[in-house]
PDB file of C-alpha atoms and ligand atoms in Angstrom:
ATOM      1  CA  MET A  14    -120.647 109.262  67.105  1.00  0.00           C
ATOM      2  CA  SER A  15    -119.359 109.336  70.631  1.00  0.00           C
ATOM      3  CA  LEU A  16    -117.907 112.189  72.376  1.00  0.00           C
ATOM      4  CA  ARG A  17    -115.708 109.918  75.204  1.00  0.00           C
ATOM      5  CA  TRP A  18    -113.687 108.152  72.095  1.00  0.00           C
ATOM      6  CA  GLN A  19    -111.738 110.069  69.315  1.00  0.00           C
ATOM      7  CA  ALA A  20    -108.772 109.025  67.363  1.00  0.00           C
ATOM      8  CA  ALA A  21    -106.290 111.513  66.794  1.00  0.00           C
ATOM      9  CA  LEU A  22    -102.774 111.903  65.731  1.00  0.00           C
ATOM     10  CA  LEU A  23    -100.607 112.690  68.726  1.00  0.00           C
ATOM     11  CA  ASP A  24     -96.997 113.310  68.335  1.00  0.00           C
ATOM     12  CA  PRO A  25     -95.037 110.574  71.078  1.00  0.00           C
ATOM     13  CA  SER A  26     -92.605 112.824  71.010  1.00  0.00           C
ATOM     14  CA  VAL A  27     -94.813 115.390  73.440  1.00  0.00           C
ATOM     15  CA  PRO A  28     -94.395 113.626  77.177  1.00  0.00           C
ATOM     16  CA  GLY A  29     -97.127 113.240  79.750  1.00  0.00           C
ATOM     17  CA  GLY A  30    -100.938 111.885  79.088  1.00  0.00           C
ATOM     18  CA  TRP A  31    -102.102 108.522  79.371  1.00  0.00           C
ATOM     19  CA  ALA A  32    -101.136 104.829  77.478  1.00  0.00           C
ATOM     20  CA  VAL A  33    -102.704 101.539  76.985  1.00  0.00           C
ATOM     21  CA  VAL A  34    -100.379  98.653  76.980  1.00  0.00           C
ATOM     22  CA  HIS A  35    -100.817  96.254  74.494  1.00  0.00           C
ATOM     23  CA  CYS A  36     -99.661  92.846  72.784  1.00  0.00           C
ATOM     24  CA  ARG A  37    -101.581  90.223  70.680  1.00  0.00           C
ATOM     25  CA  GLN A  38    -104.795  91.341  71.356  1.00  0.00           C
ATOM     26  CA  GLN A  39    -104.546  91.634  75.318  1.00  0.00           C
ATOM     27  CA  PHE A  40    -103.854  95.066  77.567  1.00  0.00           C
ATOM     28  CA  LEU A  41    -102.661  94.843  80.804  1.00  0.00           C
ATOM     29  CA  LEU A  42    -105.200  96.149  83.249  1.00  0.00           C
ATOM     30  CA  ASP A  43    -105.138  96.917  87.225  1.00  0.00           C
ATOM     31  CA  ASP A  44    -107.824  98.469  89.752  1.00  0.00           C
ATOM     32  CA  ASN A  45    -107.898 101.708  87.901  1.00  0.00           C
ATOM     33  CA  GLY A  46    -108.245 100.334  84.553  1.00  0.00           C
ATOM     34  CA  VAL A  47    -106.261 100.252  81.342  1.00  0.00           C
ATOM     35  CA  LEU A  48    -105.579 103.738  81.477  1.00  0.00           C
ATOM     36  CA  PHE A  49    -101.919 104.006  82.793  1.00  0.00           C
ATOM     37  CA  PRO A  50     -99.820 107.282  83.445  1.00  0.00           C
ATOM     38  CA  ARG A  51     -97.679 107.281  80.273  1.00  0.00           C
ATOM     39  CA  ASP A  52     -94.701 108.945  81.750  1.00  0.00           C
ATOM     40  CA  TRP A  53     -94.890 106.234  85.066  1.00  0.00           C
ATOM     41  CA  LEU A  54     -95.001 103.133  82.030  1.00  0.00           C
ATOM     42  CA  LYS A  55     -91.963 104.531  80.709  1.00  0.00           C
ATOM     43  CA  ARG A  56     -90.325 103.811  83.594  1.00  0.00           C
ATOM     44  CA  LEU A  57     -91.138 100.425  84.023  1.00  0.00           C
ATOM     45  CA  ASP A  58     -88.713  99.002  80.938  1.00  0.00           C
ATOM     46  CA  LEU A  59     -91.359  97.217  79.228  1.00  0.00           C
ATOM     47  CA  PRO A  60     -90.060  95.664  75.554  1.00  0.00           C
ATOM     48  CA  LEU A  61     -91.567  97.994  73.678  1.00  0.00           C
ATOM     49  CA  LEU A  62     -91.628  97.528  69.805  1.00  0.00           C
ATOM     50  CA  SER A  63     -93.592 100.698  69.341  1.00  0.00           C
ATOM     51  CA  GLU A  64     -95.215 103.937  70.841  1.00  0.00           C
ATOM     52  CA  GLN A  65     -98.271 105.518  68.939  1.00  0.00           C
ATOM     53  CA  GLY A  66    -100.515 108.706  69.641  1.00  0.00           C
ATOM     54  CA  LEU A  67    -103.877 107.462  69.139  1.00  0.00           C
ATOM     55  CA  GLY A  68    -106.298 110.348  70.280  1.00  0.00           C
ATOM     56  CA  HIS A  69    -108.652 111.810  73.198  1.00  0.00           C
ATOM     57  CA  PHE A  70    -110.994 109.603  75.631  1.00  0.00           C
ATOM     58  CA  ASP A  71    -112.817 111.947  77.788  1.00  0.00           C
ATOM     59  CA  GLY A  72    -110.859 114.923  76.230  1.00  0.00           C
ATOM     60  CA  GLU A  73    -107.413 113.533  77.639  1.00  0.00           C
ATOM     61  CA  PRO A  74    -104.638 112.294  75.126  1.00  0.00           C
ATOM     62  CA  VAL A  75    -103.985 108.824  74.762  1.00  0.00           C
ATOM     63  CA  PHE A  76    -100.858 106.874  73.386  1.00  0.00           C
ATOM     64  CA  LEU A  77    -100.248 103.206  72.832  1.00  0.00           C
ATOM     65  CA  PHE A  78     -97.271 100.912  74.447  1.00  0.00           C
ATOM     66  CA  GLU A  79     -97.428  97.915  71.505  1.00  0.00           C
ATOM     67  CA  LEU A  80     -95.290  95.454  73.242  1.00  0.00           C
ATOM     68  CA  GLU A  81     -92.935  92.364  72.025  1.00  0.00           C
ATOM     69  CA  PHE A  82     -94.018  90.028  74.575  1.00  0.00           C
ATOM     70  CA  SER A  83     -96.901  90.420  77.280  1.00  0.00           C
ATOM     71  CA  ALA A  84     -94.311  90.939  80.258  1.00  0.00           C
ATOM     72  CA  GLU A  85     -95.661  91.142  84.116  1.00  0.00           C
ATOM     73  CA  VAL A  86     -96.257  94.191  85.888  1.00  0.00           C
ATOM     74  CA  PRO A  87     -96.725  94.310  89.594  1.00  0.00           C
ATOM     75  CA  GLY A  88    -100.344  94.621  90.417  1.00  0.00           C
ATOM     76  CA  ALA A  89    -101.333  94.512  86.818  1.00  0.00           C
ATOM     77  CA  ARG A  90    -103.107  91.621  84.519  1.00  0.00           C
ATOM     78  CA  TRP A  91    -103.746  90.827  81.147  1.00  0.00           C
ATOM     79  CA  GLN A  92    -107.373  90.728  79.447  1.00  0.00           C
ATOM     80  CA  GLY A  93    -107.956  90.083  75.974  1.00  0.00           C
ATOM     81  CA  LEU A  94    -110.210  92.334  73.750  1.00  0.00           C
ATOM     82  CA  ARG A  95    -112.982  90.062  73.202  1.00  0.00           C
ATOM     83  CA  GLN A  96    -113.835  90.063  77.030  1.00  0.00           C
ATOM     84  CA  PHE A  97    -113.415  93.757  76.952  1.00  0.00           C
ATOM     85  CA  MET A  98    -116.503  93.711  74.054  1.00  0.00           C
ATOM     86  CA  GLN A  99    -118.642  91.823  76.027  1.00  0.00           C
ATOM     87  CA  GLU A 100    -118.492  94.566  79.171  1.00  0.00           C
ATOM     88  CA  ASP A 101    -120.667  97.401  78.780  1.00  0.00           C
ATOM     89  CA  ASP A 102    -118.254 100.221  78.413  1.00  0.00           C
ATOM     90  CA  ARG A 103    -118.524 100.628  74.511  1.00  0.00           C
ATOM     91  CA  ASP A 104    -116.018 104.169  73.893  1.00  0.00           C
ATOM     92  CA  LEU A 105    -113.738 101.866  75.635  1.00  0.00           C
ATOM     93  CA  PHE A 106    -114.162  99.008  73.747  1.00  0.00           C
ATOM     94  CA  ARG A 107    -113.511 101.376  70.645  1.00  0.00           C
ATOM     95  CA  LEU A 108    -110.442 103.179  71.828  1.00  0.00           C
ATOM     96  CA  LEU A 109    -109.088  99.552  72.507  1.00  0.00           C
ATOM     97  CA  GLY A 110    -110.538  98.009  69.188  1.00  0.00           C
ATOM     98  CA  TYR A 111    -108.353 100.986  67.106  1.00  0.00           C
ATOM     99  CA  ALA A 112    -105.789 100.523  69.846  1.00  0.00           C
ATOM    100  CA  THR A 113    -105.163  96.880  68.584  1.00  0.00           C
ATOM    101  CA  GLN A 114    -105.615  97.595  64.998  1.00  0.00           C
ATOM    102  CA  ILE A 115    -102.805 100.461  65.227  1.00  0.00           C
ATOM    103  CA  GLY A 116    -100.592  97.998  67.443  1.00  0.00           C
ATOM    104  CA  THR A 117    -101.032  95.207  65.010  1.00  0.00           C
ATOM    105  CA  TRP A 118    -100.276  97.097  62.573  1.00  0.00           C
ATOM    106  CA  ALA A 119     -97.117  99.004  63.928  1.00  0.00           C
ATOM    107  CA  SER A 120     -95.598  95.695  65.163  1.00  0.00           C
ATOM    108  CA  GLN A 121     -96.151  93.866  61.384  1.00  0.00           C
ATOM    109  CA  HIS A 122     -94.537  97.014  59.530  1.00  0.00           C
ATOM    110  CA  ARG A 123     -91.216  97.508  61.470  1.00  0.00           C
ATOM    111  CA  PHE A 124     -89.223  96.748  58.317  1.00  0.00           C
ATOM    112  CA  CYS A 125     -90.047  97.217  54.729  1.00  0.00           C
ATOM    113  CA  GLY A 126     -91.607  94.420  52.917  1.00  0.00           C
ATOM    114  CA  SER A 127     -89.780  95.738  49.756  1.00  0.00           C
ATOM    115  CA  CYS A 128     -86.330  95.857  50.630  1.00  0.00           C
ATOM    116  CA  GLY A 129     -86.111  94.900  54.571  1.00  0.00           C
ATOM    117  CA  SER A 130     -84.994  98.189  55.620  1.00  0.00           C
ATOM    118  CA  PRO A 131     -86.176  99.937  59.383  1.00  0.00           C
ATOM    119  CA  MET A 132     -89.306 101.652  58.594  1.00  0.00           C
ATOM    120  CA  LYS A 133     -90.386 104.716  60.249  1.00  0.00           C
ATOM    121  CA  LEU A 134     -93.650 106.488  61.288  1.00  0.00           C
ATOM    122  CA  ARG A 135     -94.699 109.372  59.113  1.00  0.00           C
ATOM    123  CA  ALA A 136     -95.290 112.626  60.809  1.00  0.00           C
ATOM    124  CA  GLY A 137     -99.070 114.067  60.268  1.00  0.00           C
ATOM    125  CA  GLU A 138    -100.439 111.113  58.828  1.00  0.00           C
ATOM    126  CA  ARG A 139    -100.945 107.657  60.209  1.00  0.00           C
ATOM    127  CA  ALA A 140     -98.468 105.894  58.118  1.00  0.00           C
ATOM    128  CA  MET A 141     -95.133 103.729  58.575  1.00  0.00           C
ATOM    129  CA  HIS A 142     -92.733 104.517  55.418  1.00  0.00           C
ATOM    130  CA  CYS A 143     -89.459 103.250  54.445  1.00  0.00           C
ATOM    131  CA  PRO A 144     -86.545 105.793  53.945  1.00  0.00           C
ATOM    132  CA  ALA A 145     -84.513 103.951  51.582  1.00  0.00           C
ATOM    133  CA  CYS A 146     -87.052 102.705  49.071  1.00  0.00           C
ATOM    134  CA  GLY A 147     -89.828 105.400  49.719  1.00  0.00           C
ATOM    135  CA  VAL A 148     -92.614 102.402  49.935  1.00  0.00           C
ATOM    136  CA  GLN A 149     -95.325 103.494  52.552  1.00  0.00           C
ATOM    137  CA  HIS A 150     -97.876 101.429  54.647  1.00  0.00           C
ATOM    138  CA  TYR A 151    -101.249 102.567  55.599  1.00  0.00           C
ATOM    139  CA  PRO A 152    -102.966 100.460  58.787  1.00  0.00           C
ATOM    140  CA  ARG A 153    -104.464  96.981  57.258  1.00  0.00           C
ATOM    141  CA  LEU A 154    -107.979  97.001  56.636  1.00  0.00           C
ATOM    142  CA  SER A 155    -109.706  93.611  55.250  1.00  0.00           C
ATOM    143  CA  PRO A 156    -113.186  94.272  53.782  1.00  0.00           C
ATOM    144  CA  SER A 157    -115.692  91.591  54.540  1.00  0.00           C
ATOM    145  CA  MET A 158    -119.201  90.805  53.720  1.00  0.00           C
ATOM    146  CA  ILE A 159    -121.937  89.090  56.067  1.00  0.00           C
ATOM    147  CA  VAL A 160    -124.841  88.166  55.294  1.00  0.00           C
ATOM    148  CA  LEU A 161    -128.071  86.855  56.972  1.00  0.00           C
ATOM    149  CA  VAL A 162    -130.021  84.697  54.635  1.00  0.00           C
ATOM    150  CA  THR A 163    -133.712  83.936  54.823  1.00  0.00           C
ATOM    151  CA  ARG A 164    -136.387  82.077  53.251  1.00  0.00           C
ATOM    152  CA  GLY A 165    -139.671  83.513  54.870  1.00  0.00           C
ATOM    153  CA  ASP A 166    -139.914  82.646  58.619  1.00  0.00           C
ATOM    154  CA  GLU A 167    -136.300  80.712  58.624  1.00  0.00           C
ATOM    155  CA  LEU A 168    -132.914  82.130  59.165  1.00  0.00           C
ATOM    156  CA  LEU A 169    -129.935  80.236  57.717  1.00  0.00           C
ATOM    157  CA  LEU A 170    -127.548  80.286  60.273  1.00  0.00           C
ATOM    158  CA  ALA A 171    -124.229  77.887  60.711  1.00  0.00           C
ATOM    159  CA  ARG A 172    -121.599  77.593  63.481  1.00  0.00           C
ATOM    160  CA  SER A 173    -117.973  77.761  62.761  1.00  0.00           C
ATOM    161  CA  PRO A 174    -115.642  74.886  64.825  1.00  0.00           C
ATOM    162  CA  ARG A 175    -114.512  78.146  66.940  1.00  0.00           C
ATOM    163  CA  PHE A 176    -118.047  79.395  67.891  1.00  0.00           C
ATOM    164  CA  ALA A 177    -118.461  78.800  71.595  1.00  0.00           C
ATOM    165  CA  PRO A 178    -120.955  75.751  72.054  1.00  0.00           C
ATOM    166  CA  GLY A 179    -124.444  75.966  71.048  1.00  0.00           C
ATOM    167  CA  VAL A 180    -123.806  79.197  69.329  1.00  0.00           C
ATOM    168  CA  TYR A 181    -125.015  79.932  65.523  1.00  0.00           C
ATOM    169  CA  SER A 182    -124.797  82.996  63.241  1.00  0.00           C
ATOM    170  CA  THR A 183    -124.827  84.409  60.159  1.00  0.00           C
ATOM    171  CA  LEU A 184    -122.428  83.964  57.180  1.00  0.00           C
ATOM    172  CA  ALA A 185    -118.972  85.754  56.383  1.00  0.00           C
ATOM    173  CA  GLY A 186    -116.139  85.710  54.412  1.00  0.00           C
ATOM    174  CA  TYR A 187    -113.504  87.981  53.197  1.00  0.00           C
ATOM    175  CA  VAL A 188    -113.364  90.048  49.793  1.00  0.00           C
ATOM    176  CA  GLU A 189    -111.080  88.734  47.019  1.00  0.00           C
ATOM    177  CA  PRO A 190    -109.240  90.777  44.643  1.00  0.00           C
ATOM    178  CA  GLY A 191    -111.204  91.462  41.784  1.00  0.00           C
ATOM    179  CA  GLU A 192    -114.668  90.731  42.816  1.00  0.00           C
ATOM    180  CA  SER A 193    -117.306  93.017  44.240  1.00  0.00           C
ATOM    181  CA  VAL A 194    -118.661  92.633  47.435  1.00  0.00           C
ATOM    182  CA  GLU A 195    -122.035  91.730  45.974  1.00  0.00           C
ATOM    183  CA  GLN A 196    -120.247  88.960  44.303  1.00  0.00           C
ATOM    184  CA  CYS A 197    -118.394  87.867  47.753  1.00  0.00           C
ATOM    185  CA  VAL A 198    -121.647  87.518  49.066  1.00  0.00           C
ATOM    186  CA  ALA A 199    -123.053  85.033  46.428  1.00  0.00           C
ATOM    187  CA  ARG A 200    -120.063  82.901  46.497  1.00  0.00           C
ATOM    188  CA  GLU A 201    -119.352  82.791  49.956  1.00  0.00           C
ATOM    189  CA  VAL A 202    -122.977  81.593  50.532  1.00  0.00           C
ATOM    190  CA  ARG A 203    -122.512  79.226  47.554  1.00  0.00           C
ATOM    191  CA  GLU A 204    -118.998  77.909  49.398  1.00  0.00           C
ATOM    192  CA  GLU A 205    -119.900  77.731  52.997  1.00  0.00           C
ATOM    193  CA  VAL A 206    -123.948  76.401  52.793  1.00  0.00           C
ATOM    194  CA  GLY A 207    -123.866  75.346  48.821  1.00  0.00           C
ATOM    195  CA  VAL A 208    -127.637  77.153  48.509  1.00  0.00           C
ATOM    196  CA  ALA A 209    -128.038  80.017  46.048  1.00  0.00           C
ATOM    197  CA  ILE A 210    -129.590  83.676  46.555  1.00  0.00           C
ATOM    198  CA  HIS A 211    -131.044  86.553  45.394  1.00  0.00           C
ATOM    199  CA  ALA A 212    -129.533  89.837  45.187  1.00  0.00           C
ATOM    200  CA  PRO A 213    -128.171  91.041  48.219  1.00  0.00           C
ATOM    201  CA  GLN A 214    -129.403  94.015  50.216  1.00  0.00           C
ATOM    202  CA  TYR A 215    -127.003  95.954  51.893  1.00  0.00           C
ATOM    203  CA  ILE A 216    -127.893  97.043  55.445  1.00  0.00           C
ATOM    204  CA  ALA A 217    -125.001  98.202  57.625  1.00  0.00           C
ATOM    205  CA  SER A 218    -121.333  98.321  58.344  1.00  0.00           C
ATOM    206  CA  GLN A 219    -119.385  97.758  61.557  1.00  0.00           C
ATOM    207  CA  GLY A 220    -115.346  98.103  61.787  1.00  0.00           C
ATOM    208  CA  TRP A 221    -114.244  94.827  63.537  1.00  0.00           C
ATOM    209  CA  PRO A 222    -110.912  94.423  65.284  1.00  0.00           C
ATOM    210  CA  PHE A 223    -110.840  90.506  65.076  1.00  0.00           C
ATOM    211  CA  PRO A 224    -108.406  91.065  63.437  1.00  0.00           C
ATOM    212  CA  HIS A 225    -108.916  93.916  61.155  1.00  0.00           C
ATOM    213  CA  SER A 226    -112.110  93.513  59.569  1.00  0.00           C
ATOM    214  CA  LEU A 227    -114.356  96.067  57.766  1.00  0.00           C
ATOM    215  CA  MET A 228    -117.638  94.176  57.796  1.00  0.00           C
ATOM    216  CA  LEU A 229    -120.186  95.195  55.351  1.00  0.00           C
ATOM    217  CA  GLY A 230    -123.522  93.650  56.253  1.00  0.00           C
ATOM    218  CA  PHE A 231    -126.321  92.547  54.002  1.00  0.00           C
ATOM    219  CA  HIS A 232    -129.499  90.478  53.894  1.00  0.00           C
ATOM    220  CA  ALA A 233    -130.227  88.043  51.181  1.00  0.00           C
ATOM    221  CA  GLU A 234    -133.677  85.893  50.406  1.00  0.00           C
ATOM    222  CA  TYR A 235    -132.831  82.130  49.931  1.00  0.00           C
ATOM    223  CA  ALA A 236    -133.245  81.313  46.002  1.00  0.00           C
ATOM    224  CA  SER A 237    -132.438  77.700  45.859  1.00  0.00           C
ATOM    225  CA  GLY A 238    -130.427  74.396  46.873  1.00  0.00           C
ATOM    226  CA  GLU A 239    -130.003  72.160  49.463  1.00  0.00           C
ATOM    227  CA  ILE A 240    -127.598  73.052  52.461  1.00  0.00           C
ATOM    228  CA  VAL A 241    -124.523  71.192  52.318  1.00  0.00           C
ATOM    229  CA  PRO A 242    -121.816  72.353  55.155  1.00  0.00           C
ATOM    230  CA  GLN A 243    -118.494  72.882  53.737  1.00  0.00           C
ATOM    231  CA  PRO A 244    -115.955  70.713  55.138  1.00  0.00           C
ATOM    232  CA  GLU A 245    -113.281  72.576  57.674  1.00  0.00           C
ATOM    233  CA  GLU A 246    -115.254  76.227  57.847  1.00  0.00           C
ATOM    234  CA  ILE A 247    -118.557  75.245  58.785  1.00  0.00           C
ATOM    235  CA  GLU A 248    -119.493  72.274  61.523  1.00  0.00           C
ATOM    236  CA  ASP A 249    -123.332  72.595  61.474  1.00  0.00           C
ATOM    237  CA  ALA A 250    -125.804  74.750  59.174  1.00  0.00           C
ATOM    238  CA  ARG A 251    -129.786  74.819  59.405  1.00  0.00           C
ATOM    239  CA  TRP A 252    -132.657  76.723  59.087  1.00  0.00           C
ATOM    240  CA  PHE A 253    -134.147  77.807  62.335  1.00  0.00           C
ATOM    241  CA  ALA A 254    -137.983  79.032  62.687  1.00  0.00           C
ATOM    242  CA  ILE A 255    -137.824  82.466  63.558  1.00  0.00           C
ATOM    243  CA  ASP A 256    -139.494  81.701  67.039  1.00  0.00           C
ATOM    244  CA  ASN A 257    -137.025  78.541  67.687  1.00  0.00           C
ATOM    245  CA  LEU A 258    -133.729  80.497  67.214  1.00  0.00           C
ATOM    246  CA  PRO A 259    -130.597  78.577  69.139  1.00  0.00           C
ATOM    247  CA  ALA A 260    -127.939  80.708  70.904  1.00  0.00           C
ATOM    248  CA  LEU A 261    -126.884  83.720  69.037  1.00  0.00           C
ATOM    249  CA  PRO A 262    -123.762  85.905  68.574  1.00  0.00           C
ATOM    250  CA  ALA A 263    -122.484  89.084  70.691  1.00  0.00           C
ATOM    251  CA  ARG A 264    -125.143  91.574  71.369  1.00  0.00           C
ATOM    252  CA  GLN A 265    -122.083  94.131  69.923  1.00  0.00           C
ATOM    253  CA  SER A 266    -121.648  92.383  67.029  1.00  0.00           C
ATOM    254  CA  ILE A 267    -123.651  93.361  63.383  1.00  0.00           C
ATOM    255  CA  ALA A 268    -124.092  89.446  63.030  1.00  0.00           C
ATOM    256  CA  ARG A 269    -126.724  89.831  66.112  1.00  0.00           C
ATOM    257  CA  TYR A 270    -127.841  93.188  64.391  1.00  0.00           C
ATOM    258  CA  LEU A 271    -128.087  91.803  61.473  1.00  0.00           C
ATOM    259  CA  ILE A 272    -130.522  88.992  63.170  1.00  0.00           C
ATOM    260  CA  GLU A 273    -132.486  91.227  65.474  1.00  0.00           C
ATOM    261  CA  LEU A 274    -133.452  93.472  62.655  1.00  0.00           C
ATOM    262  CA  TYR A 275    -134.607  90.711  60.353  1.00  0.00           C
ATOM    263  CA  LEU A 276    -136.935  89.954  63.628  1.00  0.00           C
ATOM    264  CA  ALA A 277    -138.004  93.104  64.221  1.00  0.00           C
ATOM    265  CA  ARG A 278    -139.291  94.023  60.957  1.00  0.00           C
ATOM    266  CA  ARG A 279    -140.396  90.547  60.556  1.00  0.00           C
ATOM    267  CA  LEU A 280    -142.911  90.772  63.779  1.00  0.00           C
ATOM    268  CA  GLY A 281    -143.211  94.395  63.879  1.00  0.00           C
ATOM    269  CA  ARG A 282    -141.282  95.235  66.805  1.00  0.00           C
ATOM    270  CA  PRO A 283    -139.253  98.556  67.438  1.00  0.00           C
ATOM    271  CA  GLU A 284    -135.847  98.209  65.449  1.00  0.00           C
ATOM    272  CA  PRO A 285    -132.470  97.266  67.407  1.00  0.00           C
ATOM    273  CA  VAL A 286    -129.442 100.275  67.340  1.00  0.00           C
ATOM    274  CA  LEU A 287    -126.441  99.383  65.175  1.00  0.00           C
ATOM    275  CA  PRO A 288    -123.455  98.890  67.820  1.00  0.00           C
ATOM    276  CA  GLY A 289    -121.133 101.586  66.423  1.00  0.00           C
TER     277      GLY A 289
HETATM  278  N1  LIG B 302    -119.235  91.377  63.632  1.00  0.00           N
HETATM  279  C1  LIG B 302    -119.268  90.048  63.256  1.00  0.00           C
HETATM  280  O1  LIG B 302    -121.039  89.988  63.458  1.00  0.00           O
HETATM  281  C2  LIG B 302    -118.545  89.089  62.677  1.00  0.00           C
HETATM  282  C3  LIG B 302    -117.427  89.038  62.229  1.00  0.00           C
HETATM  283  N2  LIG B 302    -116.968  88.301  61.588  1.00  0.00           N
HETATM  284  C4  LIG B 302    -115.589  88.294  61.127  1.00  0.00           C
HETATM  285  O2  LIG B 302    -115.647  88.498  59.734  1.00  0.00           O
HETATM  286  C5  LIG B 302    -114.404  88.328  59.080  1.00  0.00           C
HETATM  287  C6  LIG B 302    -114.471  86.919  58.034  1.00  0.00           C
HETATM  288  O3  LIG B 302    -115.313  85.766  58.457  1.00  0.00           O
HETATM  289  P1  LIG B 302    -114.541  84.656  58.156  1.00  0.00           P
HETATM  290  O4  LIG B 302    -115.443  83.444  57.986  1.00  0.00           O
HETATM  291  O5  LIG B 302    -113.162  83.821  59.489  1.00  0.00           O
HETATM  292  O6  LIG B 302    -113.930  84.496  56.943  1.00  0.00           O
HETATM  293  P2  LIG B 302    -113.676  83.061  55.439  1.00  0.00           P
HETATM  294  O7  LIG B 302    -115.237  82.903  55.563  1.00  0.00           O
HETATM  295  O8  LIG B 302    -113.139  84.530  54.341  1.00  0.00           O
HETATM  296  O9  LIG B 302    -112.514  82.348  56.074  1.00  0.00           O
HETATM  297  C7  LIG B 302    -111.238  82.101  56.858  1.00  0.00           C
HETATM  298  C8  LIG B 302    -110.201  82.253  56.338  1.00  0.00           C
HETATM  299  O10 LIG B 302    -109.974  83.206  55.348  1.00  0.00           O
HETATM  300  C9  LIG B 302    -108.189  82.853  55.162  1.00  0.00           C
HETATM  301  N3  LIG B 302    -108.434  84.455  55.450  1.00  0.00           N
HETATM  302  C10 LIG B 302    -107.793  84.931  56.926  1.00  0.00           C
HETATM  303  N4  LIG B 302    -108.008  86.538  56.558  1.00  0.00           N
HETATM  304  C11 LIG B 302    -107.818  87.010  55.556  1.00  0.00           C
HETATM  305  C12 LIG B 302    -107.767  88.054  54.314  1.00  0.00           C
HETATM  306  N5  LIG B 302    -107.648  89.120  54.994  1.00  0.00           N
HETATM  307  N6  LIG B 302    -108.322  87.910  53.526  1.00  0.00           N
HETATM  308  C13 LIG B 302    -108.640  86.572  52.301  1.00  0.00           C
HETATM  309  N7  LIG B 302    -108.774  85.212  53.385  1.00  0.00           N
HETATM  310  C14 LIG B 302    -108.743  85.732  54.538  1.00  0.00           C
HETATM  311  C15 LIG B 302    -108.004  82.298  56.220  1.00  0.00           C
HETATM  312  O11 LIG B 302    -107.912  80.996  55.465  1.00  0.00           O
HETATM  313  C16 LIG B 302    -108.992  81.971  57.294  1.00  0.00           C
HETATM  314  O12 LIG B 302    -108.929  80.793  57.758  1.00  0.00           O
HETATM  315  C17 LIG B 302    -113.294  87.613  60.405  1.00  0.00           C
HETATM  316  O13 LIG B 302    -112.568  88.516  60.568  1.00  0.00           O
HETATM  317  C18 LIG B 302    -114.310  87.561  61.284  1.00  0.00           C
HETATM  318  O14 LIG B 302    -113.924  87.878  62.656  1.00  0.00           O
HETATM  319  C19 LIG B 302    -117.316  87.119  61.679  1.00  0.00           C
HETATM  320  C20 LIG B 302    -118.796  87.190  61.733  1.00  0.00           C
HETATM  321  C21 LIG B 302    -119.713  87.763  63.015  1.00  0.00           C
HETATM  322 MG1  LIG B 303    -116.443  82.456  56.922  1.00  0.00          MG
HETATM  323 ZN1  LIG B 304     -87.967  99.841  51.509  1.00  0.00          ZN
END
C-alpha cells in the first residue's frame, strides 16, 4: 500500500488542513491542484451538503466538501474522476476515488430511509446514524465480478454501448442477492454473451469508484455455445486472436490487468503489476 495516501477518521470540528471539493464525480481544480486550504474554502459560502474527514495525503490532513451543485469558484474549474484516473498520479486517484465514494454515500444518506429523520455522522466510525430510530448506514460497496473468458489463444471481449469507440473489454456484472461470486460469473457470461464456461479461477480484486464497486477478477476457460450478445447491454462480442487484439480498456483497470496477465502467461512475458 502507498504511503502518500492513507484513509483515516478525522474530526471535522477540528479546523485547518486541506480539502477536496466534490460534486457528482467531479472535483474542483486550480493551478495548484485539487487540494485547497480548508479554512479558505470555508469562507467561500459553497453549497455544502456534508463535510467529512478523509485521511492523510503526504502526511497532511485532508477533508472533503461534498456540494449540492458544482458551484463556480473564480480561478478554478471542475474535472471528472475518470480524467484523474487517466493521469499518472495513482495516489491522488486513490484519494479522489475514496472521496467520491464517501461523498456520494454521505449525500445520499442525509435522511433516514426507515423514518425520514435527518441522519447524523457517528463519532469514531465511518457511519451515518439515525437518532430517531437507530438505523446505521455504512459506505455502500457493490460486489461485482469481472472475468476474462479464453479459448486457448483466443480472448472473448465485448463492447458496451458506453465504451469509447473501438474499445473491447472483459465481461463484468453485479453480484445478486443469494448467489456466490462464482455463480454470478457463470450467470453474467451466459446472459451477456450466451456461452458456458468451466469453473472460474479467482485472480485478484480492485476497488472501483464508478460508482462504488468492488471488482472481483476471474479467469475462465470457454466450455460451449455460440456468442449471442445480450440486446442493449452488449453492442458487440467476439473472439479475438491473442496477436490481433482491439483497443483495450484503461491501464489502471483490472479488466486490462486480466488481459495483460493472460498474455504474459501465454507468451512467457513478465507479468504486469496489479493497479492498486
Ligand atoms: N475496473 C474495471 O476494469 C471494470 C469495472 N467495471 C465495473 O463493473 C461494474 C458492473 O459492471 P456492469 O457491466 O455495468 O454491470 P451489469 O452487467 O450488472 O449491468 C449493469 C446494470 O445493472 C444494474 N445495476 C446498477 N447498479 C447495480 C447494483 N449495485 N446492483 C445490481 N444491479 C445494478 C443497472 O440496471 C445497470 O444498468 C460497474 O461498476 C462497472 O463500472 C466494468 C468493467 C471494467
Ligand atoms: Mg455487464
Ligand atoms: Zn430513522
